[in-house]
Amino acid sequence: MKTIKVEDAVGLALAHDITEIRPGEFKGPAFRKGHRVGAGDVCRLMRLGKRHLYVHEDEAGKIHEDEAVVELARALSGPGIRIEERPSEGKLQLYAAHDGLAVINVEALIAFNMIPDVMCASIHTFTPVKKDGKIAGTRAVPLSIRRDVLDRAVALAVDAAPVIAVLPFKPLRVRLAVTGSEVYDGLIEDRFEAVVRRKLTAYGATLLETVILPDDRAVIAQTLNGFEEKGTDLIITTGGMSVDPDDVTRLGIRDMGVHREYYGAGVLPGTMFLLAYRGELPVMGIPACALYHERTVFDLMLPRLLAGVHPDNRDLAALSHGGLCLDCPVCHFPACPFGKAGR
């Protein structure tokens, strides 16, 4: 870049956007790259605080910020991402192309940001998002970036692809087993079905069937196996997850012949949560806290399973960082710290 005085720039084309900031009103380019400075522009440029301007000189091995950021955005974007049409001041925003679950390769994102002269900021991974919601923004920092640095950043993103993606929620077929002899015997009314149905419907899943079962591990196992035979994509059970002698739901899930079982999550509320798999069929055991709290571990795990992600015990443990719900008087989930593990 060559620096010239503003008053000497008449007739020359700008090599970069000139930003104007009017507090509370506007922030954006007053003049765009390529604008040819006229005599009437000089005073405005000076009012914007510009005494010198950059004139682009062709330099071997350097790429302008707007051209560079397009390469960066394309390399970072995976399935379900829509890139902003036009860069501005070397920046591009990435948006959700459809409703789904934002999935960020956090380690790759950190490594990307350790490369000089480039950056990318994203929302937290595993956040449910709506179509056209903002997912990330990337920028080439200097007005021109060395080709070798840009290639290094692009190669890292490509090798780790996808760094940023939105997985669509699948219209899963779900069956629910409400366990508890007190409910089975009619001593208390079930309230779990309404909670589960509401949260499934919000993601486009269908609750096909609900059964109420006694605290009998053999009956629970038999019923869950029957769910699988009917054609089910996700099984949910409620109740019977604590350590009381009558709480046998966890044992019934084990008896159905699951291949993997993870009990316990670093989340409050929702510690006594169970996640198991019979082959590729997930089985969730929701503790009773989901009846009394608006947001629990159920809200953190359900979107992942509906997007085809299969968490394991390390994922449940990682929720401990951010796994404390603050029970805010007005709930803003998922735009809050709950469940936002750092990695």
Short mmCIF file of N, CA, C and O in Angstrom, two decimals, residues 2-72:
data_model
loop_
_atom_site.label_atom_id
_atom_site.label_comp_id
_atom_site.label_asym_id
_atom_site.label_seq_id
_atom_site.Cartn_x
_atom_site.Cartn_y
_atom_site.Cartn_z
N LYS A 2 0.48 2.25 -0.78
CA LYS A 2 1.17 3.54 -0.81
C LYS A 2 0.29 4.57 -0.12
O LYS A 2 -0.91 4.66 -0.37
N THR A 3 0.87 5.37 0.77
CA THR A 3 0.13 6.39 1.50
C THR A 3 0.24 7.73 0.78
O THR A 3 1.33 8.16 0.40
N ILE A 4 -0.93 8.39 0.61
CA ILE A 4 -0.95 9.73 0.00
C ILE A 4 -1.84 10.63 0.84
O ILE A 4 -2.72 10.16 1.59
N LYS A 5 -1.66 11.93 0.73
CA LYS A 5 -2.52 12.89 1.41
C LYS A 5 -3.89 12.90 0.73
O LYS A 5 -4.01 12.70 -0.48
N VAL A 6 -4.89 13.20 1.55
CA VAL A 6 -6.26 13.21 1.03
C VAL A 6 -6.39 14.21 -0.12
O VAL A 6 -7.01 13.91 -1.16
N GLU A 7 -5.84 15.40 0.05
CA GLU A 7 -6.00 16.41 -0.98
C GLU A 7 -5.30 16.04 -2.29
O GLU A 7 -5.58 16.64 -3.34
N ASP A 8 -4.40 15.05 -2.23
CA ASP A 8 -3.72 14.60 -3.44
C ASP A 8 -4.39 13.39 -4.07
O ASP A 8 -3.90 12.85 -5.06
N ALA A 9 -5.53 12.96 -3.49
CA ALA A 9 -6.16 11.72 -3.95
C ALA A 9 -7.22 11.92 -5.01
O ALA A 9 -7.78 10.94 -5.52
N VAL A 10 -7.53 13.16 -5.34
CA VAL A 10 -8.58 13.42 -6.35
C VAL A 10 -8.21 12.74 -7.67
O VAL A 10 -7.10 12.89 -8.18
N GLY A 11 -9.18 11.95 -8.16
CA GLY A 11 -8.98 11.24 -9.40
C GLY A 11 -8.45 9.83 -9.22
O GLY A 11 -8.41 9.05 -10.19
N LEU A 12 -8.07 9.48 -7.99
CA LEU A 12 -7.54 8.14 -7.74
C LEU A 12 -8.62 7.24 -7.12
O LEU A 12 -9.55 7.72 -6.47
N ALA A 13 -8.47 5.93 -7.32
CA ALA A 13 -9.43 4.96 -6.79
C ALA A 13 -8.97 4.49 -5.41
O ALA A 13 -7.79 4.19 -5.21
N LEU A 14 -9.92 4.42 -4.47
CA LEU A 14 -9.60 3.96 -3.13
C LEU A 14 -9.22 2.49 -3.14
O LEU A 14 -9.83 1.67 -3.84
N ALA A 15 -8.23 2.15 -2.33
CA ALA A 15 -7.79 0.76 -2.23
C ALA A 15 -8.49 0.01 -1.10
O ALA A 15 -8.24 -1.17 -0.89
N HIS A 16 -9.36 0.71 -0.37
CA HIS A 16 -10.03 0.07 0.77
C HIS A 16 -11.29 0.86 1.09
O HIS A 16 -11.45 2.01 0.67
N ASP A 17 -12.21 0.23 1.85
CA ASP A 17 -13.40 0.93 2.31
C ASP A 17 -13.02 1.99 3.35
O ASP A 17 -12.09 1.79 4.14
N ILE A 18 -13.74 3.09 3.35
CA ILE A 18 -13.59 4.12 4.37
C ILE A 18 -14.82 4.04 5.28
O ILE A 18 -15.95 4.19 4.82
N THR A 19 -14.59 3.75 6.57
CA THR A 19 -15.69 3.55 7.52
C THR A 19 -16.16 4.86 8.13
O THR A 19 -15.34 5.71 8.50
N GLU A 20 -17.47 4.99 8.24
CA GLU A 20 -18.07 6.13 8.93
C GLU A 20 -18.83 5.60 10.14
O GLU A 20 -19.55 4.60 10.04
N ILE A 21 -18.66 6.28 11.28
CA ILE A 21 -19.36 5.89 12.50
C ILE A 21 -20.14 7.09 13.02
O ILE A 21 -19.57 8.15 13.31
N ARG A 22 -21.46 6.93 13.11
CA ARG A 22 -22.31 7.91 13.76
C ARG A 22 -22.95 7.21 14.94
O ARG A 22 -23.87 6.39 14.76
N PRO A 23 -22.46 7.47 16.18
CA PRO A 23 -22.91 6.73 17.36
C PRO A 23 -24.43 6.64 17.46
O PRO A 23 -25.12 7.65 17.37
N GLY A 24 -24.91 5.41 17.61
CA GLY A 24 -26.33 5.17 17.74
C GLY A 24 -27.11 5.24 16.45
O GLY A 24 -28.33 5.00 16.45
N GLU A 25 -26.45 5.59 15.32
CA GLU A 25 -27.17 5.71 14.06
C GLU A 25 -26.64 4.79 12.97
O GLU A 25 -27.41 4.07 12.32
N PHE A 26 -25.32 4.80 12.79
CA PHE A 26 -24.79 4.11 11.61
C PHE A 26 -23.33 3.76 11.82
O PHE A 26 -22.57 4.51 12.43
N LYS A 27 -22.96 2.60 11.33
CA LYS A 27 -21.55 2.21 11.21
C LYS A 27 -21.43 1.39 9.94
O LYS A 27 -22.08 0.36 9.78
N GLY A 28 -20.62 1.89 9.01
CA GLY A 28 -20.46 1.19 7.76
C GLY A 28 -19.60 1.99 6.81
O GLY A 28 -19.07 3.05 7.16
N PRO A 29 -19.46 1.48 5.60
CA PRO A 29 -18.59 2.17 4.63
C PRO A 29 -19.23 3.44 4.08
O PRO A 29 -20.34 3.42 3.56
N ALA A 30 -18.51 4.56 4.24
CA ALA A 30 -18.94 5.82 3.61
C ALA A 30 -18.50 5.84 2.16
O ALA A 30 -19.19 6.38 1.29
N PHE A 31 -17.33 5.27 1.89
CA PHE A 31 -16.81 5.11 0.53
C PHE A 31 -16.30 3.68 0.41
O PHE A 31 -15.62 3.18 1.31
N ARG A 32 -16.61 3.05 -0.68
CA ARG A 32 -16.18 1.67 -0.86
C ARG A 32 -14.90 1.60 -1.69
O ARG A 32 -14.58 2.52 -2.45
N LYS A 33 -14.22 0.49 -1.51
CA LYS A 33 -13.03 0.21 -2.31
C LYS A 33 -13.36 0.40 -3.79
O LYS A 33 -14.40 -0.03 -4.28
N GLY A 34 -12.46 1.07 -4.50
CA GLY A 34 -12.66 1.31 -5.92
C GLY A 34 -13.31 2.65 -6.23
O GLY A 34 -13.33 3.07 -7.40
N HIS A 35 -13.86 3.31 -5.19
CA HIS A 35 -14.47 4.63 -5.42
C HIS A 35 -13.39 5.61 -5.88
O HIS A 35 -12.33 5.71 -5.28
N ARG A 36 -13.68 6.34 -6.94
CA ARG A 36 -12.73 7.32 -7.44
C ARG A 36 -13.01 8.66 -6.75
O ARG A 36 -14.10 9.20 -6.84
N VAL A 37 -12.02 9.14 -6.04
CA VAL A 37 -12.18 10.33 -5.20
C VAL A 37 -12.40 11.55 -6.07
O VAL A 37 -11.61 11.84 -7.00
N GLY A 38 -13.48 12.28 -5.75
CA GLY A 38 -13.75 13.53 -6.44
C GLY A 38 -13.39 14.71 -5.55
O GLY A 38 -13.16 14.57 -4.34
N ALA A 39 -13.39 15.91 -6.16
CA ALA A 39 -13.03 17.10 -5.39
C ALA A 39 -14.00 17.33 -4.24
O ALA A 39 -13.60 17.78 -3.16
N GLY A 40 -15.27 16.96 -4.45
CA GLY A 40 -16.26 17.13 -3.39
C GLY A 40 -16.12 16.14 -2.25
O GLY A 40 -16.78 16.30 -1.21
N ASP A 41 -15.34 15.08 -2.44
CA ASP A 41 -15.18 14.07 -1.39
C ASP A 41 -14.12 14.47 -0.36
O ASP A 41 -14.08 13.91 0.74
N VAL A 42 -13.24 15.38 -0.71
CA VAL A 42 -12.10 15.68 0.15
C VAL A 42 -12.54 16.19 1.52
O VAL A 42 -12.06 15.73 2.56
N CYS A 43 -13.50 17.13 1.54
CA CYS A 43 -13.96 17.67 2.81
C CYS A 43 -14.60 16.60 3.68
O CYS A 43 -14.39 16.54 4.90
N ARG A 44 -15.42 15.73 3.06
CA ARG A 44 -16.08 14.68 3.84
C ARG A 44 -15.05 13.72 4.41
O ARG A 44 -15.16 13.30 5.56
N LEU A 45 -14.07 13.36 3.62
CA LEU A 45 -13.02 12.46 4.11
C LEU A 45 -12.29 13.08 5.30
O LEU A 45 -11.98 12.40 6.28
N MET A 46 -12.06 14.38 5.22
CA MET A 46 -11.38 15.04 6.34
C MET A 46 -12.28 15.07 7.58
O MET A 46 -11.80 14.91 8.70
N ARG A 47 -13.59 15.27 7.36
CA ARG A 47 -14.51 15.24 8.52
C ARG A 47 -14.55 13.86 9.16
O ARG A 47 -14.84 13.73 10.35
N LEU A 48 -14.29 12.83 8.38
CA LEU A 48 -14.22 11.47 8.92
C LEU A 48 -12.89 11.19 9.59
O LEU A 48 -12.64 10.07 10.05
N GLY A 49 -12.03 12.21 9.65
CA GLY A 49 -10.77 12.05 10.34
C GLY A 49 -9.65 11.53 9.47
O GLY A 49 -8.60 11.13 9.97
N LYS A 50 -9.86 11.52 8.16
CA LYS A 50 -8.85 10.99 7.24
C LYS A 50 -7.95 12.12 6.75
O LYS A 50 -8.45 13.10 6.18
N ARG A 51 -6.68 11.98 6.98
CA ARG A 51 -5.71 12.92 6.45
C ARG A 51 -4.85 12.26 5.38
O ARG A 51 -4.23 12.94 4.57
N HIS A 52 -4.82 10.95 5.40
CA HIS A 52 -4.07 10.19 4.40
C HIS A 52 -4.93 9.01 3.95
O HIS A 52 -5.78 8.50 4.70
N LEU A 53 -4.69 8.55 2.75
CA LEU A 53 -5.39 7.40 2.20
C LEU A 53 -4.38 6.40 1.66
O LEU A 53 -3.24 6.76 1.35
N TYR A 54 -4.86 5.15 1.52
CA TYR A 54 -4.03 4.14 0.89
C TYR A 54 -4.36 4.03 -0.59
O TYR A 54 -5.55 4.02 -0.97
N VAL A 55 -3.34 3.97 -1.38
CA VAL A 55 -3.49 3.66 -2.80
C VAL A 55 -2.92 2.29 -3.02
O VAL A 55 -1.80 2.00 -2.59
N HIS A 56 -3.70 1.42 -3.66
CA HIS A 56 -3.23 0.05 -3.85
C HIS A 56 -2.16 -0.01 -4.94
O HIS A 56 -2.32 0.52 -6.02
N GLU A 57 -1.06 -0.61 -4.59
CA GLU A 57 -0.01 -0.90 -5.57
C GLU A 57 0.10 -2.41 -5.70
O GLU A 57 0.12 -3.12 -4.70
N ASP A 58 0.10 -2.89 -6.92
CA ASP A 58 0.20 -4.33 -7.11
C ASP A 58 1.49 -4.85 -6.51
O ASP A 58 2.58 -4.41 -6.85
N GLU A 59 1.31 -5.75 -5.54
CA GLU A 59 2.46 -6.35 -4.89
C GLU A 59 2.39 -7.85 -5.08
O GLU A 59 1.37 -8.47 -4.75
N ALA A 60 3.44 -8.42 -5.56
CA ALA A 60 3.45 -9.87 -5.77
C ALA A 60 3.25 -10.58 -4.45
O ALA A 60 3.84 -10.23 -3.44
N GLY A 61 2.39 -11.57 -4.48
CA GLY A 61 2.22 -12.40 -3.29
C GLY A 61 1.28 -11.83 -2.25
O GLY A 61 1.21 -12.34 -1.14
N LYS A 62 0.50 -10.76 -2.56
CA LYS A 62 -0.44 -10.19 -1.60
C LYS A 62 -1.85 -10.16 -2.20
O LYS A 62 -2.03 -9.93 -3.38
N ILE A 63 -2.85 -10.39 -1.31
CA ILE A 63 -4.25 -10.46 -1.72
C ILE A 63 -5.03 -9.42 -0.93
O ILE A 63 -4.88 -9.30 0.29
N HIS A 64 -5.91 -8.69 -1.61
CA HIS A 64 -6.73 -7.68 -0.94
C HIS A 64 -7.67 -8.35 0.06
O HIS A 64 -8.13 -9.48 -0.13
N GLU A 65 -8.00 -7.63 1.13
CA GLU A 65 -8.80 -8.17 2.23
C GLU A 65 -10.13 -8.75 1.76
O GLU A 65 -10.56 -9.82 2.24
N ASP A 66 -10.81 -8.06 0.84
CA ASP A 66 -12.12 -8.54 0.40
C ASP A 66 -12.02 -9.83 -0.40
O ASP A 66 -12.90 -10.70 -0.30
N GLU A 67 -11.00 -9.95 -1.21
CA GLU A 67 -10.79 -11.19 -1.95
C GLU A 67 -10.37 -12.31 -1.01
O GLU A 67 -10.81 -13.46 -1.14
N ALA A 68 -9.54 -11.97 -0.03
CA ALA A 68 -9.04 -12.99 0.90
C ALA A 68 -10.15 -13.55 1.77
O ALA A 68 -10.22 -14.77 2.00
N VAL A 69 -11.04 -12.68 2.25
CA VAL A 69 -12.06 -13.15 3.18
C VAL A 69 -13.05 -14.08 2.50
O VAL A 69 -13.63 -14.96 3.13
N VAL A 70 -13.24 -13.92 1.19
CA VAL A 70 -14.12 -14.85 0.47
C VAL A 70 -13.52 -16.26 0.51
O VAL A 70 -14.23 -17.25 0.75
N GLU A 71 -12.23 -16.36 0.31
CA GLU A 71 -11.57 -17.67 0.40
C GLU A 71 -11.68 -18.24 1.80
O GLU A 71 -11.91 -19.44 1.98
N LEU A 72 -11.50 -17.40 2.81
CA LEU A 72 -11.58 -17.85 4.19
C LEU A 72 -12.98 -18.37 4.51
O LEU A 72 -13.15 -19.45 5.10
#
